[in-house]
mmCIF file of C-alpha atoms and ligand atoms in Angstrom:
data_model
loop_
_atom_site.group_PDB
_atom_site.id
_atom_site.type_symbol
_atom_site.label_atom_id
_atom_site.label_comp_id
_atom_site.label_asym_id
_atom_site.label_seq_id
_atom_site.Cartn_x
_atom_site.Cartn_y
_atom_site.Cartn_z
ATOM 1 C CA UNK A 1 -107.621 -83.732 140.211
ATOM 2 C CA UNK A 2 -104.886 -85.340 138.089
ATOM 3 C CA UNK A 3 -102.719 -87.868 140.012
ATOM 4 C CA UNK A 4 -99.110 -88.412 138.813
ATOM 5 C CA UNK A 5 -97.442 -91.620 140.080
ATOM 6 C CA UNK A 6 -93.951 -90.172 140.200
ATOM 7 C CA UNK A 7 -90.730 -92.415 140.637
ATOM 8 C CA UNK A 8 -87.668 -90.690 141.638
ATOM 9 C CA UNK A 9 -85.016 -90.268 138.934
ATOM 10 C CA UNK A 10 -87.323 -91.310 136.141
ATOM 11 C CA UNK A 11 -89.452 -90.465 133.155
ATOM 12 C CA UNK A 12 -92.438 -89.251 135.160
ATOM 13 C CA UNK A 13 -90.413 -86.098 135.826
ATOM 14 C CA UNK A 14 -91.446 -85.128 132.224
ATOM 15 C CA UNK A 15 -95.230 -85.414 133.017
ATOM 16 C CA UNK A 16 -94.741 -83.153 135.877
ATOM 17 C CA UNK A 17 -92.892 -80.644 133.755
ATOM 18 C CA UNK A 18 -95.702 -80.805 131.082
ATOM 19 C CA UNK A 19 -98.390 -80.138 133.669
ATOM 20 C CA UNK A 20 -96.426 -77.215 135.027
ATOM 21 C CA UNK A 21 -96.024 -75.976 131.585
ATOM 22 C CA UNK A 22 -99.790 -76.173 130.948
ATOM 23 C CA UNK A 23 -100.632 -74.824 134.463
ATOM 24 C CA UNK A 24 -102.931 -77.650 135.248
ATOM 25 C CA UNK A 25 -103.214 -78.569 138.879
ATOM 26 C CA UNK A 26 -102.028 -82.163 139.880
ATOM 27 C CA UNK A 27 -101.163 -84.213 142.887
ATOM 28 C CA UNK A 28 -97.899 -86.254 143.035
ATOM 29 C CA UNK A 29 -97.823 -89.739 144.512
ATOM 30 C CA UNK A 30 -94.268 -90.366 145.147
ATOM 31 C CA UNK A 31 -92.400 -93.702 144.936
ATOM 32 C CA UNK A 32 -88.733 -94.312 145.727
ATOM 33 C CA UNK A 33 -86.463 -96.798 143.656
ATOM 34 C CA UNK A 34 -84.879 -99.746 145.730
ATOM 35 C CA UNK A 35 -81.326 -98.126 146.210
ATOM 36 C CA UNK A 36 -79.693 -101.341 145.403
ATOM 37 C CA UNK A 37 -81.601 -102.639 142.378
ATOM 38 C CA UNK A 38 -82.859 -99.306 141.167
ATOM 39 C CA UNK A 39 -86.175 -100.996 140.505
ATOM 40 C CA UNK A 40 -89.576 -99.304 141.371
ATOM 41 C CA UNK A 41 -91.238 -100.528 144.500
ATOM 42 C CA UNK A 42 -93.997 -103.091 144.118
ATOM 43 C CA UNK A 43 -96.582 -100.492 145.179
ATOM 44 C CA UNK A 44 -96.424 -99.072 141.705
ATOM 45 C CA UNK A 45 -98.121 -102.312 140.413
ATOM 46 C CA UNK A 46 -101.190 -101.159 142.172
ATOM 47 C CA UNK A 47 -101.406 -98.235 139.834
ATOM 48 C CA UNK A 48 -100.514 -100.169 136.622
ATOM 49 C CA UNK A 49 -99.660 -103.961 136.183
ATOM 50 C CA UNK A 50 -96.185 -103.161 134.667
ATOM 51 C CA UNK A 51 -95.255 -101.124 137.718
ATOM 52 C CA UNK A 52 -93.251 -98.526 135.783
ATOM 53 C CA UNK A 53 -93.448 -94.771 135.884
ATOM 54 C CA UNK A 54 -95.013 -92.611 134.665
ATOM 55 C CA UNK A 55 -98.651 -93.588 135.448
ATOM 56 C CA UNK A 56 -101.532 -90.887 135.468
ATOM 57 C CA UNK A 57 -104.889 -90.885 136.679
ATOM 58 C CA UNK A 58 -107.490 -88.598 135.493
ATOM 59 C CA UNK A 59 -111.261 -88.531 135.582
ATOM 60 C CA UNK A 60 -111.533 -92.258 136.367
ATOM 61 C CA UNK A 61 -108.988 -93.176 133.636
ATOM 62 C CA UNK A 62 -105.459 -94.707 134.222
ATOM 63 C CA UNK A 63 -102.816 -94.049 131.759
ATOM 64 C CA UNK A 64 -99.280 -95.391 131.102
ATOM 65 C CA UNK A 65 -96.498 -94.872 128.634
ATOM 66 C CA UNK A 66 -95.153 -91.237 128.442
ATOM 67 C CA UNK A 67 -95.982 -90.681 124.782
ATOM 68 C CA UNK A 68 -99.629 -91.622 125.333
ATOM 69 C CA UNK A 69 -99.858 -89.666 128.492
ATOM 70 C CA UNK A 70 -98.532 -86.587 126.713
ATOM 71 C CA UNK A 71 -100.981 -86.974 123.900
ATOM 72 C CA UNK A 72 -103.970 -87.454 126.266
ATOM 73 C CA UNK A 73 -102.834 -84.328 128.650
ATOM 74 C CA UNK A 74 -102.297 -81.945 125.665
ATOM 75 C CA UNK A 75 -105.488 -82.990 123.998
ATOM 76 C CA UNK A 76 -107.718 -82.976 127.147
ATOM 77 C CA UNK A 77 -106.029 -80.203 129.196
ATOM 78 C CA UNK A 78 -103.931 -78.235 126.699
ATOM 79 C CA UNK A 79 -106.375 -76.298 124.660
ATOM 80 C CA UNK A 80 -103.968 -76.361 121.679
ATOM 81 C CA UNK A 81 -101.016 -75.357 123.607
ATOM 82 C CA UNK A 82 -97.518 -77.133 123.173
ATOM 83 C CA UNK A 83 -98.779 -78.920 120.017
ATOM 84 C CA UNK A 84 -98.201 -77.640 116.373
ATOM 85 C CA UNK A 85 -101.321 -77.262 114.364
ATOM 86 C CA UNK A 86 -102.776 -80.300 112.990
ATOM 87 C CA UNK A 87 -101.948 -80.838 109.277
ATOM 88 C CA UNK A 88 -98.759 -78.638 109.396
ATOM 89 C CA UNK A 89 -95.147 -79.944 108.720
ATOM 90 C CA UNK A 90 -94.286 -79.002 112.299
ATOM 91 C CA UNK A 91 -96.916 -81.361 113.518
ATOM 92 C CA UNK A 92 -95.387 -84.155 111.603
ATOM 93 C CA UNK A 93 -92.141 -83.504 113.128
ATOM 94 C CA UNK A 94 -93.777 -83.224 116.483
ATOM 95 C CA UNK A 95 -95.333 -86.698 116.231
ATOM 96 C CA UNK A 96 -91.954 -88.035 114.982
ATOM 97 C CA UNK A 97 -89.999 -86.834 117.987
ATOM 98 C CA UNK A 98 -92.794 -87.973 120.419
ATOM 99 C CA UNK A 99 -92.210 -91.550 119.177
ATOM 100 C CA UNK A 100 -88.407 -91.240 118.460
ATOM 101 C CA UNK A 101 -87.614 -90.347 122.078
ATOM 102 C CA UNK A 102 -88.732 -93.775 123.497
ATOM 103 C CA UNK A 103 -88.722 -95.867 120.352
ATOM 104 C CA UNK A 104 -85.300 -94.999 118.883
ATOM 105 C CA UNK A 105 -83.189 -92.777 121.241
ATOM 106 C CA UNK A 106 -83.730 -94.665 124.545
ATOM 107 C CA UNK A 107 -82.748 -98.197 123.480
ATOM 108 C CA UNK A 108 -79.022 -97.513 122.852
ATOM 109 C CA UNK A 109 -78.922 -95.605 125.981
ATOM 110 C CA UNK A 110 -80.390 -98.600 127.849
ATOM 111 C CA UNK A 111 -77.932 -100.948 126.149
ATOM 112 C CA UNK A 112 -75.113 -98.694 127.477
ATOM 113 C CA UNK A 113 -76.482 -99.063 130.959
ATOM 114 C CA UNK A 114 -76.765 -102.691 130.697
ATOM 115 C CA UNK A 115 -73.205 -103.336 129.357
ATOM 116 C CA UNK A 116 -71.785 -100.776 131.933
ATOM 117 C CA UNK A 117 -73.463 -102.645 134.808
ATOM 118 C CA UNK A 118 -72.860 -106.267 133.547
ATOM 119 C CA UNK A 119 -69.378 -106.573 134.795
ATOM 120 C CA UNK A 120 -70.393 -105.330 138.262
ATOM 121 C CA UNK A 121 -72.780 -108.227 138.718
ATOM 122 C CA UNK A 122 -71.892 -110.959 141.271
ATOM 123 C CA UNK A 123 -69.884 -113.640 139.481
ATOM 124 C CA UNK A 124 -66.745 -115.822 140.176
ATOM 125 C CA UNK A 125 -63.595 -113.585 140.272
ATOM 126 C CA UNK A 126 -61.999 -115.536 137.227
ATOM 127 C CA UNK A 127 -65.164 -114.764 135.101
ATOM 128 C CA UNK A 128 -65.071 -111.098 135.647
ATOM 129 C CA UNK A 129 -62.249 -110.031 133.333
ATOM 130 C CA UNK A 130 -63.866 -111.996 130.417
ATOM 131 C CA UNK A 131 -67.298 -110.418 130.988
ATOM 132 C CA UNK A 132 -65.600 -106.870 131.363
ATOM 133 C CA UNK A 133 -63.822 -107.426 127.973
ATOM 134 C CA UNK A 134 -67.084 -108.748 126.330
ATOM 135 C CA UNK A 135 -69.004 -105.773 127.598
ATOM 136 C CA UNK A 136 -66.340 -103.373 126.420
ATOM 137 C CA UNK A 137 -66.184 -104.881 123.223
ATOM 138 C CA UNK A 138 -69.969 -104.547 122.802
ATOM 139 C CA UNK A 139 -69.908 -100.859 123.761
ATOM 140 C CA UNK A 140 -67.063 -99.992 121.352
ATOM 141 C CA UNK A 141 -68.153 -101.933 118.452
ATOM 142 C CA UNK A 142 -72.011 -102.017 118.535
ATOM 143 C CA UNK A 143 -73.334 -99.313 120.991
ATOM 144 C CA UNK A 144 -71.006 -96.217 120.874
ATOM 145 C CA UNK A 145 -71.376 -96.093 116.817
ATOM 146 C CA UNK A 146 -75.202 -96.124 117.299
ATOM 147 C CA UNK A 147 -75.050 -93.380 120.023
ATOM 148 C CA UNK A 148 -72.864 -91.223 117.722
ATOM 149 C CA UNK A 149 -75.339 -91.678 114.819
ATOM 150 C CA UNK A 150 -78.158 -90.496 117.051
ATOM 151 C CA UNK A 151 -76.094 -87.602 118.287
ATOM 152 C CA UNK A 152 -75.265 -86.476 114.730
ATOM 153 C CA UNK A 153 -78.809 -86.794 113.724
ATOM 154 C CA UNK A 154 -80.119 -84.698 116.627
ATOM 155 C CA UNK A 155 -77.491 -82.104 116.373
ATOM 156 C CA UNK A 156 -78.294 -81.736 112.646
ATOM 157 C CA UNK A 157 -82.113 -81.469 113.331
ATOM 158 C CA UNK A 158 -81.554 -78.761 115.923
ATOM 159 C CA UNK A 159 -79.523 -76.841 113.225
ATOM 160 C CA UNK A 160 -82.795 -76.603 111.200
ATOM 161 C CA UNK A 161 -84.981 -75.011 114.110
ATOM 162 C CA UNK A 162 -84.746 -73.742 117.578
ATOM 163 C CA UNK A 163 -86.884 -76.372 119.046
ATOM 164 C CA UNK A 164 -87.356 -80.138 117.953
ATOM 165 C CA UNK A 165 -90.703 -79.526 116.240
ATOM 166 C CA UNK A 166 -89.985 -76.182 114.876
ATOM 167 C CA UNK A 167 -89.576 -72.429 116.043
ATOM 168 C CA UNK A 168 -92.109 -72.926 118.973
ATOM 169 C CA UNK A 169 -91.315 -74.937 122.087
ATOM 170 C CA UNK A 170 -93.619 -78.099 122.209
ATOM 171 C CA UNK A 171 -94.377 -81.096 124.281
ATOM 172 C CA UNK A 172 -91.962 -82.975 121.947
ATOM 173 C CA UNK A 173 -89.117 -80.928 123.647
ATOM 174 C CA UNK A 174 -90.445 -82.153 127.036
ATOM 175 C CA UNK A 175 -90.400 -85.854 125.872
ATOM 176 C CA UNK A 176 -86.824 -85.438 124.349
ATOM 177 C CA UNK A 177 -85.467 -84.144 127.476
ATOM 178 C CA UNK A 178 -85.094 -87.465 128.987
ATOM 179 C CA UNK A 179 -82.986 -88.998 126.178
ATOM 180 C CA UNK A 180 -80.939 -85.996 125.593
ATOM 181 C CA UNK A 181 -80.177 -85.746 129.296
ATOM 182 C CA UNK A 182 -79.257 -89.395 129.053
ATOM 183 C CA UNK A 183 -76.937 -88.673 126.250
ATOM 184 C CA UNK A 184 -75.346 -86.001 128.341
ATOM 185 C CA UNK A 185 -75.011 -88.277 131.271
ATOM 186 C CA UNK A 186 -73.631 -91.548 129.548
ATOM 187 C CA UNK A 187 -74.246 -91.333 125.860
ATOM 188 C CA UNK A 188 -71.251 -89.167 124.614
ATOM 189 C CA UNK A 189 -72.900 -85.743 124.354
ATOM 190 C CA UNK A 190 -69.753 -83.703 124.651
ATOM 191 C CA UNK A 191 -68.859 -80.058 123.874
ATOM 192 C CA UNK A 192 -68.590 -80.802 120.169
ATOM 193 C CA UNK A 193 -72.395 -80.566 119.963
ATOM 194 C CA UNK A 194 -73.248 -76.867 120.507
ATOM 195 C CA UNK A 195 -76.834 -77.258 119.263
ATOM 196 C CA UNK A 196 -77.807 -79.926 121.633
ATOM 197 C CA UNK A 197 -76.138 -78.072 124.592
ATOM 198 C CA UNK A 198 -77.928 -74.706 123.491
ATOM 199 C CA UNK A 199 -81.113 -76.631 123.381
ATOM 200 C CA UNK A 200 -80.577 -78.263 126.974
ATOM 201 C CA UNK A 201 -79.780 -74.730 128.281
ATOM 202 C CA UNK A 202 -82.887 -73.314 127.053
ATOM 203 C CA UNK A 203 -84.889 -76.300 128.267
ATOM 204 C CA UNK A 204 -83.347 -76.074 131.826
ATOM 205 C CA UNK A 205 -84.014 -72.275 132.021
ATOM 206 C CA UNK A 206 -87.849 -72.543 131.631
ATOM 207 C CA UNK A 207 -89.662 -71.388 134.692
ATOM 208 C CA UNK A 208 -91.973 -74.520 134.646
ATOM 209 C CA UNK A 209 -88.949 -76.675 134.569
ATOM 210 C CA UNK A 210 -87.354 -74.915 137.416
ATOM 211 C CA UNK A 211 -90.438 -75.408 139.410
ATOM 212 C CA UNK A 212 -90.306 -79.178 138.979
ATOM 213 C CA UNK A 213 -86.646 -79.017 140.107
ATOM 214 C CA UNK A 214 -87.672 -77.068 143.204
ATOM 215 C CA UNK A 215 -90.589 -79.522 143.912
ATOM 216 C CA UNK A 216 -89.120 -82.924 143.267
ATOM 217 C CA UNK A 217 -85.298 -82.421 142.584
ATOM 218 C CA UNK A 218 -83.387 -82.393 139.319
ATOM 219 C CA UNK A 219 -84.037 -84.531 136.377
ATOM 220 C CA UNK A 220 -81.621 -87.349 136.854
ATOM 221 C CA UNK A 221 -81.445 -90.347 134.469
ATOM 222 C CA UNK A 222 -81.206 -93.778 135.913
ATOM 223 C CA UNK A 223 -82.967 -96.217 133.446
HETATM 224 N N1 GSH B 301 -91.609 -96.371 127.672
HETATM 225 C C1 GSH B 301 -92.033 -96.332 128.898
HETATM 226 C C2 GSH B 301 -90.916 -96.734 129.897
HETATM 227 C C3 GSH B 301 -91.324 -96.714 131.389
HETATM 228 C C4 GSH B 301 -90.096 -97.024 132.322
HETATM 229 O O1 GSH B 301 -89.310 -97.789 131.900
HETATM 230 N N2 GSH B 301 -90.124 -96.412 133.468
HETATM 231 C C5 GSH B 301 -88.959 -96.566 134.261
HETATM 232 C C6 GSH B 301 -88.606 -95.241 134.825
HETATM 233 S S1 GSH B 301 -87.643 -94.228 133.953
HETATM 234 C C7 GSH B 301 -89.368 -97.463 135.502
HETATM 235 O O2 GSH B 301 -90.492 -97.351 136.002
HETATM 236 N N3 GSH B 301 -88.453 -98.237 136.039
HETATM 237 C C8 GSH B 301 -88.535 -99.039 137.291
HETATM 238 C C9 GSH B 301 -88.625 -100.454 137.071
HETATM 239 O O3 GSH B 301 -88.647 -100.868 135.849
HETATM 240 O O4 GSH B 301 -88.754 -101.124 138.159
HETATM 241 C C10 GSH B 301 -92.565 -94.863 129.162
HETATM 242 O O5 GSH B 301 -91.932 -93.933 128.545
HETATM 243 O O6 GSH B 301 -93.477 -94.607 130.032
#
């Protein structure tokens, strides 16, 4: 049976959702983040040297990296479901979003987290206002314009089709759920983006999505 090494409030949530959508049985091996550092416990390194979630085991193979896991699971267990036909223009879009999620959308969200947390780190009291000022400046001049560009782009793309890779829901929507929820939590996704909110509502209403909420809790975004 497929084993999913699942860390609470993490990207491995998407793998559980994909397997629910495909109706493929799996077993969850659960890990809890350190409440102070939010890091994964050392035990996750026994599954994969980087100690990051998700990690999946199937048929003697160990897989890491969400996009690679999604490609593997859809190919091996999907029977053509949740992936647009090879050679179609939707397939090209599908591949694009599969890579965009981690390669382009997540980095500015991660930077936001870093600059929000930086002033909270232990430091001499007289340094804190300086660090706070630098972090604010970085967010306002560098990161927020980047986030806005991504929001404009995603909103525009969802104006062209119901789902990210066309008129059919696909695994690209599953992969995109993490960054879009991240934009909603701390990346400036507000009511001025009806396409993205409509997409989020459709995603959250899916029965397979709801089953994961019931099993392991909601998709929270930590880092
Ligand atoms: N690009 C990787 C990122 C993996 C990753 O950073 N996972 C986070 C969870 S969202 C993690 O395990 N963090 C805990 C840690 O770094 O200690 C993927 O998509 O699989």
